[in-house]
Tab-separated table of C-alpha atoms and ligand atoms in Angstrom:
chain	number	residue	atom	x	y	z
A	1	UNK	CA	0.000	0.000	0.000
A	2	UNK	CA	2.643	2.663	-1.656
A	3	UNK	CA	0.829	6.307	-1.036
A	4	UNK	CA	0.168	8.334	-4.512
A	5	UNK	CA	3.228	10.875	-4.807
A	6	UNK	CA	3.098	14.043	-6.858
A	7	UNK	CA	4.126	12.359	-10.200
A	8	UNK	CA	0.931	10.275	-9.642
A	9	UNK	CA	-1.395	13.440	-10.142
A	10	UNK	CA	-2.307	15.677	-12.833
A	11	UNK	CA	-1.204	19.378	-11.381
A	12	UNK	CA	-1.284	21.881	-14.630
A	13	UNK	CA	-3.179	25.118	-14.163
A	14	UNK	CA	-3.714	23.440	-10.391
A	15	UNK	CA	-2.987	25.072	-6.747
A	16	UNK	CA	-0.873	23.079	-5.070
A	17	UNK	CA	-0.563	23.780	-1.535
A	18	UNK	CA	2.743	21.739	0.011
A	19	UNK	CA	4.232	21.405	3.386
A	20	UNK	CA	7.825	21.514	3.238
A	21	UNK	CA	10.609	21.149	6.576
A	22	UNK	CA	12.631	24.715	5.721
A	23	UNK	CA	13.581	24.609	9.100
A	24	UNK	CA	17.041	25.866	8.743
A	25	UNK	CA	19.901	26.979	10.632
A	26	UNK	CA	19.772	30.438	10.789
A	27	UNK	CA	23.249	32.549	12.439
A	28	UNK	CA	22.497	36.158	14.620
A	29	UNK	CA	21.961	37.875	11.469
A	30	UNK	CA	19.378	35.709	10.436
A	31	UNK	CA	21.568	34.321	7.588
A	32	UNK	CA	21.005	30.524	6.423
A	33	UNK	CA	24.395	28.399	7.678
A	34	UNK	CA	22.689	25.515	5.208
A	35	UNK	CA	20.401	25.356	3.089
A	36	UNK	CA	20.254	21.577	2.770
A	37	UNK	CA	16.873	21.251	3.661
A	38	UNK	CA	15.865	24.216	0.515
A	39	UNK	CA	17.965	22.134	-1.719
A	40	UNK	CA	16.239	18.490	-0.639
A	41	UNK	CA	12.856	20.123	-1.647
A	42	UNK	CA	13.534	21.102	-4.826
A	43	UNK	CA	13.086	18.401	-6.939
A	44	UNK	CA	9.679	18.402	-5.603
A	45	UNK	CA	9.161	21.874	-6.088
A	46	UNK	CA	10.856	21.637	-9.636
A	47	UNK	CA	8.949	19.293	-10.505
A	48	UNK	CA	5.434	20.672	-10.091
A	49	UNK	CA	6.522	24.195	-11.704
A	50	UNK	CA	7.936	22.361	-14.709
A	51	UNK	CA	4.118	20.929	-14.834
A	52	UNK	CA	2.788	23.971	-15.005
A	53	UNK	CA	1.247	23.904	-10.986
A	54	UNK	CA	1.433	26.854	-9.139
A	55	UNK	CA	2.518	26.796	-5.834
A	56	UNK	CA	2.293	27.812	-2.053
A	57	UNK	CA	4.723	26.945	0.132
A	58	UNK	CA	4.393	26.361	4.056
A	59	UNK	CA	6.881	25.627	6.699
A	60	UNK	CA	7.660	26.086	10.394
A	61	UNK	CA	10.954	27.629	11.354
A	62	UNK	CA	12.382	27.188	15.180
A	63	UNK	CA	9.892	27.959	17.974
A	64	UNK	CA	8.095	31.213	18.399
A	65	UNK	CA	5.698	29.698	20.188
A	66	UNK	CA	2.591	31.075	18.346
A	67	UNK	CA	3.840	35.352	18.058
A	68	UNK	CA	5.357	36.993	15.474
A	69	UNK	CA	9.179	36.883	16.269
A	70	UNK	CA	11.624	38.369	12.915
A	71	UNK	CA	14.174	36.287	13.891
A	72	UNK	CA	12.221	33.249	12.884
A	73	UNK	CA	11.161	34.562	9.388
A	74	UNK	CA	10.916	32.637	6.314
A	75	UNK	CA	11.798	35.135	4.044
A	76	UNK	CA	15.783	34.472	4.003
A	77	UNK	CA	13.837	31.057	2.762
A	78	UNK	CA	12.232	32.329	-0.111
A	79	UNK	CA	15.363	34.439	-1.082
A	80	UNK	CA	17.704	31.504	-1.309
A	81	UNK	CA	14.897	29.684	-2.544
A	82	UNK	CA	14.916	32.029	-5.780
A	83	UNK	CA	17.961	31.748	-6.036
A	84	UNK	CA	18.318	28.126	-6.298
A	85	UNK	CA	15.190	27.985	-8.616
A	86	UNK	CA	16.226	30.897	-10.512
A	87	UNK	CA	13.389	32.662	-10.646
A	88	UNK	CA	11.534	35.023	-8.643
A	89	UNK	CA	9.670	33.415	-5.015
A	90	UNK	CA	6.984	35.631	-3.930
A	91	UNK	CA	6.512	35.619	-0.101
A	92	UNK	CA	3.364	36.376	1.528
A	93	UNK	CA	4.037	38.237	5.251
A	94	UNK	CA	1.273	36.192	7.218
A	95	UNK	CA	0.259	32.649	6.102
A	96	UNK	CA	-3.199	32.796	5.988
A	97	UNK	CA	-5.479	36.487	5.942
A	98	UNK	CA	-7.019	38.158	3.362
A	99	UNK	CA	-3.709	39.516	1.808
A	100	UNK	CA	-2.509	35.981	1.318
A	101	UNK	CA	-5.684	34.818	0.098
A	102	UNK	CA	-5.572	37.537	-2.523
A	103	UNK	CA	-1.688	36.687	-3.576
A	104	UNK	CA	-2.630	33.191	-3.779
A	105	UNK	CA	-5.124	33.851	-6.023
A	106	UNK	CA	-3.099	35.753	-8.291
A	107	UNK	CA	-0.708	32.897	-8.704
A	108	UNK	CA	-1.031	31.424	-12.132
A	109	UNK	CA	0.745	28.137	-13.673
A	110	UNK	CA	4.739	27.907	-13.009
A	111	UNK	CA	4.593	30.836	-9.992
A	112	UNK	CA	5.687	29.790	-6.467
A	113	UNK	CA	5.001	31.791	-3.563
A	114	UNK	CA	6.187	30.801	0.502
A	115	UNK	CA	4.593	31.314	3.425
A	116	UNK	CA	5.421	33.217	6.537
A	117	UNK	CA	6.588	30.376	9.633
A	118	UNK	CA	3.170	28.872	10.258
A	119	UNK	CA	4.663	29.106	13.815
A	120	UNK	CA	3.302	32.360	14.321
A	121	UNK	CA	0.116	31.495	14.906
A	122	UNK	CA	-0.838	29.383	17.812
A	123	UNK	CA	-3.041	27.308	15.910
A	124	UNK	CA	-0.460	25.497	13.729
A	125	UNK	CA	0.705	23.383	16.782
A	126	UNK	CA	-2.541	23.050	19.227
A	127	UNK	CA	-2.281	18.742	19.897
A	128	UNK	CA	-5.196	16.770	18.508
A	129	UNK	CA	-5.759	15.528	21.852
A	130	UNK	CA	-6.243	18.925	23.199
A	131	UNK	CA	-8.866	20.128	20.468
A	132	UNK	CA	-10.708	16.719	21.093
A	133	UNK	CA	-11.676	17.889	24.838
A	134	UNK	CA	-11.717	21.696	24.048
A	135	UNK	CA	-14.349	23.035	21.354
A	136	UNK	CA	-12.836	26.131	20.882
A	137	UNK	CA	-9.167	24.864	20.649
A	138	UNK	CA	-10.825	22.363	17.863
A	139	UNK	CA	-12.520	25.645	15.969
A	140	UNK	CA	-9.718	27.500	16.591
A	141	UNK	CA	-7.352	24.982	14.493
A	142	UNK	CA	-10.292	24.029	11.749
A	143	UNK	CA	-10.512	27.421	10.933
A	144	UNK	CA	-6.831	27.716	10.765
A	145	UNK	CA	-6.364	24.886	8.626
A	146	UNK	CA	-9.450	25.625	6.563
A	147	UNK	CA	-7.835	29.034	5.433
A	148	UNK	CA	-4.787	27.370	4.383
A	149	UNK	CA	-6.757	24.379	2.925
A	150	UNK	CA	-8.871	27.076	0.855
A	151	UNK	CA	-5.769	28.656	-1.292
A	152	UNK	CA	-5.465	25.347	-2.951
A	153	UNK	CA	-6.537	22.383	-5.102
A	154	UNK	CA	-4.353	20.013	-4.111
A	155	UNK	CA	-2.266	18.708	-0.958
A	156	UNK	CA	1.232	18.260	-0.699
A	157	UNK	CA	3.309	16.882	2.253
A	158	UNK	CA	7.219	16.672	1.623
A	159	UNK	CA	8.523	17.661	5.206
A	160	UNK	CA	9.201	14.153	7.010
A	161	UNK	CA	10.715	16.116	9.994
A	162	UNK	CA	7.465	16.860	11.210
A	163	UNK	CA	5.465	13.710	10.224
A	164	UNK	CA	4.908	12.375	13.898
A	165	UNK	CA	3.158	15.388	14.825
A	166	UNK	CA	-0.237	16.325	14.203
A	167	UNK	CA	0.055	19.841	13.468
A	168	UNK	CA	-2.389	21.883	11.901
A	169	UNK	CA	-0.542	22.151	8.737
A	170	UNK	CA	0.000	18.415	8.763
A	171	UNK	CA	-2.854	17.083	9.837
A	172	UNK	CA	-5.824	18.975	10.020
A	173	UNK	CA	-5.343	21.010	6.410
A	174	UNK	CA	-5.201	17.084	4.536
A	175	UNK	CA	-8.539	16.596	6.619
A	176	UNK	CA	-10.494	19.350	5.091
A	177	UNK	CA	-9.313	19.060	2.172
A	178	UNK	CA	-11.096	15.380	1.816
A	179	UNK	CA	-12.053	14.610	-1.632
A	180	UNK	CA	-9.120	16.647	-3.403
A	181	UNK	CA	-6.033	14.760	-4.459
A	182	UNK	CA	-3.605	14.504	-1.148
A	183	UNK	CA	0.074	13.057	-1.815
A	184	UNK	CA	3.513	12.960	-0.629
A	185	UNK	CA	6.504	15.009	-2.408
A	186	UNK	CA	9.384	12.471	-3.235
A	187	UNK	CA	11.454	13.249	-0.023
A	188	UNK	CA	8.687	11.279	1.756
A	189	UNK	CA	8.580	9.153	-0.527
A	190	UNK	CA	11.971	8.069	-0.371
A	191	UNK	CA	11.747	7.787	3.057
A	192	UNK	CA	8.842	5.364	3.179
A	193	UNK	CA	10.769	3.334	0.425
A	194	UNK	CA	14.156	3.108	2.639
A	195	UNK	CA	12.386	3.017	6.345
A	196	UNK	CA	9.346	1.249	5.312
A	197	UNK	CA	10.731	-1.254	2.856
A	198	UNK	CA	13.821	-2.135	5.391
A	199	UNK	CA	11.448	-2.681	8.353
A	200	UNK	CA	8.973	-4.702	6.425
A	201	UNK	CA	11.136	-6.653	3.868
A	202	UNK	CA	14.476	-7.030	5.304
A	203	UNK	CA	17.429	-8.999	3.489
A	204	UNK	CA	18.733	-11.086	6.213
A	205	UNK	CA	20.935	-10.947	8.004
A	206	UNK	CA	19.506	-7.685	9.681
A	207	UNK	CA	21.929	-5.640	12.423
A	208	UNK	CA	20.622	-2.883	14.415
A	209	UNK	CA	23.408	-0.818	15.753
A	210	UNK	CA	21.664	1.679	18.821
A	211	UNK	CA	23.670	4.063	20.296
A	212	UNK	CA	23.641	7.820	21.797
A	213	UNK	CA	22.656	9.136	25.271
A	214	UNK	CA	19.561	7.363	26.471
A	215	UNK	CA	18.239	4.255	26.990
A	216	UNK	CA	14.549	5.457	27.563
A	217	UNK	CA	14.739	7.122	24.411
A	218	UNK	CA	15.536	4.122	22.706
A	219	UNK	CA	12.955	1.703	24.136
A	220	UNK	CA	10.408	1.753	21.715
A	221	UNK	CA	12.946	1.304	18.699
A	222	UNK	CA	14.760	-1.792	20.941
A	223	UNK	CA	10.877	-3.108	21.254
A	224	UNK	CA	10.164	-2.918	17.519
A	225	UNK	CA	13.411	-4.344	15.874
A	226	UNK	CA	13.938	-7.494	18.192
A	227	UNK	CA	11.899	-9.762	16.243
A	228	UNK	CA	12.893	-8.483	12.761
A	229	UNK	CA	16.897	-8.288	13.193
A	230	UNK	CA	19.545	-10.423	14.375
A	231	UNK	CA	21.562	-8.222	16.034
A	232	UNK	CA	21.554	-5.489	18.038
A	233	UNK	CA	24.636	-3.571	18.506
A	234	UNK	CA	24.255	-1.418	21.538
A	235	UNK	CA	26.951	1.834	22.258
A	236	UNK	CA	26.647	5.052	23.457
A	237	UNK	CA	25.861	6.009	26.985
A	238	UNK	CA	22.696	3.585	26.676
A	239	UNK	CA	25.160	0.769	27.159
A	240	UNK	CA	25.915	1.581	30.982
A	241	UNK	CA	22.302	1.077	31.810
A	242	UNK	CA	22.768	-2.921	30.324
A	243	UNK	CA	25.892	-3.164	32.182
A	244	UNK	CA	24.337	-1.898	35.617
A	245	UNK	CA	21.707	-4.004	35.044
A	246	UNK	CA	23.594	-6.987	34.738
A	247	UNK	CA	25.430	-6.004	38.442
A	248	UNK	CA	28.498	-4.009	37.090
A	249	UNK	CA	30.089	-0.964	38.046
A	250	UNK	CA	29.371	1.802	35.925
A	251	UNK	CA	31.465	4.665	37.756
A	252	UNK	CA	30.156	8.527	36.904
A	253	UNK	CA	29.008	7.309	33.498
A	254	UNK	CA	25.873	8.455	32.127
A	255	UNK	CA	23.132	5.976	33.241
A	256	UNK	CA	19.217	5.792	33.555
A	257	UNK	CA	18.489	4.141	36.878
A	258	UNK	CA	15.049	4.098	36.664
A	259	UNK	CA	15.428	2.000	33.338
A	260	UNK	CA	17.547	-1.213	35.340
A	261	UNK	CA	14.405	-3.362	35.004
A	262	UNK	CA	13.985	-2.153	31.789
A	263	UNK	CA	17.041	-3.079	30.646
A	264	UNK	CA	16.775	-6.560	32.085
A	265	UNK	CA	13.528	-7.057	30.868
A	266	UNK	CA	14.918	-6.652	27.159
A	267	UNK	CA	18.130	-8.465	27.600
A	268	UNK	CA	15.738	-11.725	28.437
A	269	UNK	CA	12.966	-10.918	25.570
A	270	UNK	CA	16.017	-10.484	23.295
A	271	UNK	CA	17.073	-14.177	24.418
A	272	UNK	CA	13.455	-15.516	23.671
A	273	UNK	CA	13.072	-14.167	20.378
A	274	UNK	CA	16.718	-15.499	19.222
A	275	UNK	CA	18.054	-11.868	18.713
A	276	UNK	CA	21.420	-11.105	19.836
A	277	UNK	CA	22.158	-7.996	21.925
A	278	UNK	CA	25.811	-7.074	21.873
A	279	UNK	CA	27.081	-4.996	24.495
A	280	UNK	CA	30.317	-3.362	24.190
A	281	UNK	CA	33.333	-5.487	25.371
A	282	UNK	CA	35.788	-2.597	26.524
A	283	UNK	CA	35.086	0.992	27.290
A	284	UNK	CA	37.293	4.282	26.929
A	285	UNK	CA	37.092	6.127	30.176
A	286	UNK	CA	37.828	9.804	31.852
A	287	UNK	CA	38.208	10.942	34.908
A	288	UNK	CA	37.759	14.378	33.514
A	289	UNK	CA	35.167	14.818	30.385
A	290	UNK	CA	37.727	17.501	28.294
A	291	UNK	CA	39.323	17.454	24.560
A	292	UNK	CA	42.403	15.403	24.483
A	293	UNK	CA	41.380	14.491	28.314
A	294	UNK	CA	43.867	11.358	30.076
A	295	UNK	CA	42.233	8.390	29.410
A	296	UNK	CA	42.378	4.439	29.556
A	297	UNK	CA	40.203	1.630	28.217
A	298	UNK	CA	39.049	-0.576	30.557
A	299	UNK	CA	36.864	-4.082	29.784
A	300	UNK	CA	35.437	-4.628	33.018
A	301	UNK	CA	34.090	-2.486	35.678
A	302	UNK	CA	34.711	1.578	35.247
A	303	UNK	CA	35.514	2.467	38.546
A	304	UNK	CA	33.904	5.557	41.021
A	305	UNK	CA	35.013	9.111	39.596
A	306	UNK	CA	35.539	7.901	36.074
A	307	UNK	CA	32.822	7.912	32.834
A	308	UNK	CA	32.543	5.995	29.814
A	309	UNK	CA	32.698	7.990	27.381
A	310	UNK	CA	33.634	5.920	24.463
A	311	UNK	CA	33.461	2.236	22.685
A	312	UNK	CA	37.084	0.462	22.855
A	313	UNK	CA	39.091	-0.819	20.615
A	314	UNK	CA	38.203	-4.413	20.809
A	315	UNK	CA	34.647	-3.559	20.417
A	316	UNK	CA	35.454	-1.888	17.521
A	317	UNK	CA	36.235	-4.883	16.095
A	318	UNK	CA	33.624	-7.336	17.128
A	319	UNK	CA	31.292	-4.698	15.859
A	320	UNK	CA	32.804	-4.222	12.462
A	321	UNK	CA	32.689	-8.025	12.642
A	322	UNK	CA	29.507	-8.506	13.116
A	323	UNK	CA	28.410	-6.152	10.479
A	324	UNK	CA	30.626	-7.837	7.775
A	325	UNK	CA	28.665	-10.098	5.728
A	326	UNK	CA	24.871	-7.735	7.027
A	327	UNK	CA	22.285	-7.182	4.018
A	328	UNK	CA	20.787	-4.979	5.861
A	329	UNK	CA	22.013	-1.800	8.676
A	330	UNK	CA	19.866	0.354	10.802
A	331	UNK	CA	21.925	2.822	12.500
A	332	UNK	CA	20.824	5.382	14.946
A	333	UNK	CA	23.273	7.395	17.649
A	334	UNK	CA	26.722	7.500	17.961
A	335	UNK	CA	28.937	5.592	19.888
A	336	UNK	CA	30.423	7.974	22.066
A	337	UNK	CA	30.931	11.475	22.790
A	338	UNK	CA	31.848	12.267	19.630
A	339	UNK	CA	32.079	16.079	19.779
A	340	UNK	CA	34.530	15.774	21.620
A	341	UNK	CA	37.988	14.304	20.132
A	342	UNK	CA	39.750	11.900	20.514
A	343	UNK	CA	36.167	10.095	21.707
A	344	UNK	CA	34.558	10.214	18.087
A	345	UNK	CA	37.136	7.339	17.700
A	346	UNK	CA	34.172	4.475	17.904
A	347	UNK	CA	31.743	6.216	16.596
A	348	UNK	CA	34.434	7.098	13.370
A	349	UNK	CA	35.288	3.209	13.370
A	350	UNK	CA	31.422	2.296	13.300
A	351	UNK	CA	30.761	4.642	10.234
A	352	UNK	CA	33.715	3.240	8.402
A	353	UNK	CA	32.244	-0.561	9.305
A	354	UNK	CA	29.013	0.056	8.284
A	355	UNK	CA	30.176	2.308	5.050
A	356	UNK	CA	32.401	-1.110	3.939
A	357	UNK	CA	29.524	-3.258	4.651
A	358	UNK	CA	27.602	-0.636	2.220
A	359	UNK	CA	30.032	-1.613	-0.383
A	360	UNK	CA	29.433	-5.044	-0.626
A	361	UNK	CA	25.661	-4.094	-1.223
A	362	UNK	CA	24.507	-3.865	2.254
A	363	UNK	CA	21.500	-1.526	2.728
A	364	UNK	CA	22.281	0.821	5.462
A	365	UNK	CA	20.243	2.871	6.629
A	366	UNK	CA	20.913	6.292	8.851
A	367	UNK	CA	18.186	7.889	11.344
A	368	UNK	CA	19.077	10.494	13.859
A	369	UNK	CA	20.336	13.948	13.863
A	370	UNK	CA	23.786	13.241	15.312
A	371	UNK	CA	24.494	9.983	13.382
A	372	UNK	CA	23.887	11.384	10.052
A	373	UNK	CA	26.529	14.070	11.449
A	374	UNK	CA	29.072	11.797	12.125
A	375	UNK	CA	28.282	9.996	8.383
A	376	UNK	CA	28.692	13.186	7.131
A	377	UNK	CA	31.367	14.533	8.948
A	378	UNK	CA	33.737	11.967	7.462
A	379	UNK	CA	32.367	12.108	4.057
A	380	UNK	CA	31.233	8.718	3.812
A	381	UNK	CA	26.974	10.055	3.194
A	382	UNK	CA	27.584	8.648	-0.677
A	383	UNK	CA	28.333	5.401	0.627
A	384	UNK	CA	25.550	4.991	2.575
A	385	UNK	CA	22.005	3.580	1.029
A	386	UNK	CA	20.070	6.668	3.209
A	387	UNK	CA	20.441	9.046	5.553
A	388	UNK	CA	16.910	10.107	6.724
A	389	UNK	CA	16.471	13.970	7.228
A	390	UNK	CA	14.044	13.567	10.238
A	391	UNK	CA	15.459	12.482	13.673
A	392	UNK	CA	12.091	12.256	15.832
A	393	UNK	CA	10.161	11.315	12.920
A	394	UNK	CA	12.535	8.387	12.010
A	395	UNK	CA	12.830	7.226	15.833
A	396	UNK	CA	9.687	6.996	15.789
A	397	UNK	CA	9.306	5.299	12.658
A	398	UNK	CA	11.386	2.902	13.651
A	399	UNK	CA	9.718	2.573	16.808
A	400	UNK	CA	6.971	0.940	14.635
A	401	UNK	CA	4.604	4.092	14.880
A	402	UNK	CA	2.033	4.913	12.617
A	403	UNK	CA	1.937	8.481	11.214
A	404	UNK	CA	-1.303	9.834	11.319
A	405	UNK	CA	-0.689	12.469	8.748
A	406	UNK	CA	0.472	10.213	6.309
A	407	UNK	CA	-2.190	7.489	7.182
A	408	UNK	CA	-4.727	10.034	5.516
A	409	UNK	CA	-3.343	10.908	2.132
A	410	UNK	CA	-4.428	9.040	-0.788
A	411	UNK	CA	-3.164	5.682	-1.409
A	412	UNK	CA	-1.536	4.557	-5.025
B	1	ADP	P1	20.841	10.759	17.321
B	1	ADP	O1	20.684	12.247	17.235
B	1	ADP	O2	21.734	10.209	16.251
B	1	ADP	O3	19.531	10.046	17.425
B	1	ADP	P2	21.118	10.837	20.190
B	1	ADP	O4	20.593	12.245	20.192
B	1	ADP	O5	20.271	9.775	20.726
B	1	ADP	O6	21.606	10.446	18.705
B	1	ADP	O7	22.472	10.790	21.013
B	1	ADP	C1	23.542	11.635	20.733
B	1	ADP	C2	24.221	12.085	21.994
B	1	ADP	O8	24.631	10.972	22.781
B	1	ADP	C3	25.458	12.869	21.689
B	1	ADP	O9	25.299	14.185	22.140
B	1	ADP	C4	26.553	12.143	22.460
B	1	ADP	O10	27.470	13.011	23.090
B	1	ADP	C5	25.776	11.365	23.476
B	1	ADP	N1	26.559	10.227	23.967
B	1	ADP	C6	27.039	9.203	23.269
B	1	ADP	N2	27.797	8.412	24.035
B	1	ADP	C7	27.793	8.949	25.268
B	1	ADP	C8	28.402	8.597	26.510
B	1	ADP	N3	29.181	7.525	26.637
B	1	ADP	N4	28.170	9.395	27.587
B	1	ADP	C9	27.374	10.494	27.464
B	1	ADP	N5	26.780	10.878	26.323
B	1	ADP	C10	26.987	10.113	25.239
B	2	MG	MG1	20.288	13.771	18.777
């Protein structure tokens, strides 16, 4: 049950209304430090203009928390954005009103107008929940949606980022807009094809490799993939939670101790289901978390005063073997502290394993903020079969969660 993307529909002389993720980085002087998420929507965006669909654009940038706030304006957005198109982005001040209602109208075949951050109004991000047991919370976000819903023929979503929520512009604007065509751009789709098609369809054998600060984080996604992978290659600070668990000393290190049962509980479901958790064999620790800080590897205990901040060199190498030979890789947070050097070593070693298992036709797969950092950091993102662009969204993908907002657009 693929979902209809925009190639599926006819869009000439059409409105086509479309939810982008131009949440970008923006420095003090409100200047964009990358536009990689303008450039990802593009061939989206390209794509519909080159049909001869006019578009609006809509995005949230940062968190003004439902005011007005400059520093959070799109319209750096829609400058860069003509300049990557090459031609001219009109930018309405105020996403919805009668101003915008009038530009919209005005738009003819091959235009493409943005929004201002649909952050500024309260209304984009009031919860579902909350409108269910509060009538004029509910009104107050129809109405919204309804006034973006009403610029357009046709429904759009291509931000992934923000697929987990249930936003207004998400959510509520495909609801009213029943009956019109309602599809995803191809970022989404090629994020359903790599997250969806590696959950559902793996190529055995299947290695999960967790990692990053927190075990509770991590649950759900630990949950999901123990009856569909073999492996599970656990790092990161979430490893001193197994280890305490299983009686050890963990020292200073990061650990959840209201997550011990947890942890225990998983270790024995892991055993029943035939999937093999690996924990980390040796540890790099400090006594003093710093750049270039004194440290020593240790494979046992970590004793009081020092923190594991690291994977060690021997697991390393049990990890890189036990990725040689994988078909398929799901990879999310890094092994250590890897902002600060020399304890990116692991989490360097890990991309370089799972980037040689990539060449022998693994499918690997990246979700999480900071993991796709690392990837990228050492310039191995070609080698990899996808990185996804959102880091809650593909948690909870992962986690085996259904996305409302996609669950309601139409289906091929
Ligand atoms: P992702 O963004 O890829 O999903 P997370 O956000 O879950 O990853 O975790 C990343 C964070 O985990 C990093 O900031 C990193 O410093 C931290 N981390 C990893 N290992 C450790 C450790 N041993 N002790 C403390 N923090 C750690
Ligand atoms: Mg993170």
């Amino acid at each position: 049950m693929a979902k209809k993307t925009i190639a599926d529909i006819d869009v000439q002389g059409k409105k086509v209304l479309m939810r982008c993720d131009f949440n970008v980085p923006l420095d003090e002087n409100c200047d964009i430090t990358s536009d990689d998420r303008i450039v990802k929507a593009l061939p989206t965006i390209k794509h519909i203009l080159e049909r001869g669909g006019a578009i609006i654009l809509m995005s949230h940038l940062g968190r003004p928390g439902g005011v007005r706030n400059e520093k959070m304006s799109l319209a750096p957005v829609a400058k860069r954005l003509s300049e990557l198109l090459g031609k001219e982005v009109a930018f309405a001040d105020d996403c919805v009103g009668a101003e915008t209602k009038a530009k919209a109208q005005a738009l003819s075949g091959g235009d493409c107008m943005l929004l201002e951050n649909l952050r500024f109004h309260k209304e984009e991000t009031i919860k579902d929940k909350a409108a269910k047991e509060d009538a004029q919370l509910r009104e107050a976000k129809d109405n919204f949606a309804r006034e973006l819903a009403g610029m357009a023929d046709i429904y759009v979503d291509d931000a992934f980022g923000t697929a987990h929520r249930d936003n207004a512009s998400m959510y509520t604007v495909p609801s009213v807009m029943e009956g019109k065509p309602r599809v995803i751009g191809f970022l989404i789709e090629k994020e359903l094809k790599f997250l969806g098609e590696t959950l559902s369809a793996p190529e055995k054998p299947f290695v999960a490799i967790l990692g990053g600060a927190k075990v509770s984080d991590k649950i759900g996604v630990i949950e999901n993939l123990l009856d569909k992978v073999d492996n599970i290659l656990i790092g990161g600070a979430m490893a001193y939670t197994f280890f305490k668990a299983q009686g050890r000393i963990v020292g200073k290190s990061l650990c959840e101790d209201d997550f011990l049962d947890k942890a225990t509980r998983l270790l024995k479901q892991a055993e029943e289901v035939d999937c093999e958790i690996v924990l980390p064999v040796d540890t790099v620790i400090v006594s003093e978390l710093k750049a270039g800080a004194e440290n020593k590897v240790v494979a046992g205990d970590i004793e009081a005063d020092w923190q594991g901040v690291d994977i060690g060199p021997e697991t390393r190498k049990l990890f890189a073997d036990k990725l040689c030979g994988a078909k398929t890789i799901i990879w999310n947070g890094p092994m250590g502290i890897f902002e600060v050097p020399p304890f990116d070593e692991g989490t360097k070693a890990l991309s370089l394993a799972v980037a040689e298992a990539a060449d022998t036709e693994a499918r690997s797969v990246i979700g999480g903020v900071d993991s796709a950092s690392a990837i990228t950091k050492l310039g191995l993102q070609e080698k990899v079969s996808h990185i996804s662009t959102g880091g809650g969204a593909s948690l909870e993908f992962l986690e085996g969660k259904k996305f409302l907002c996609l669950e309601i657009l139409d289906e091929k």
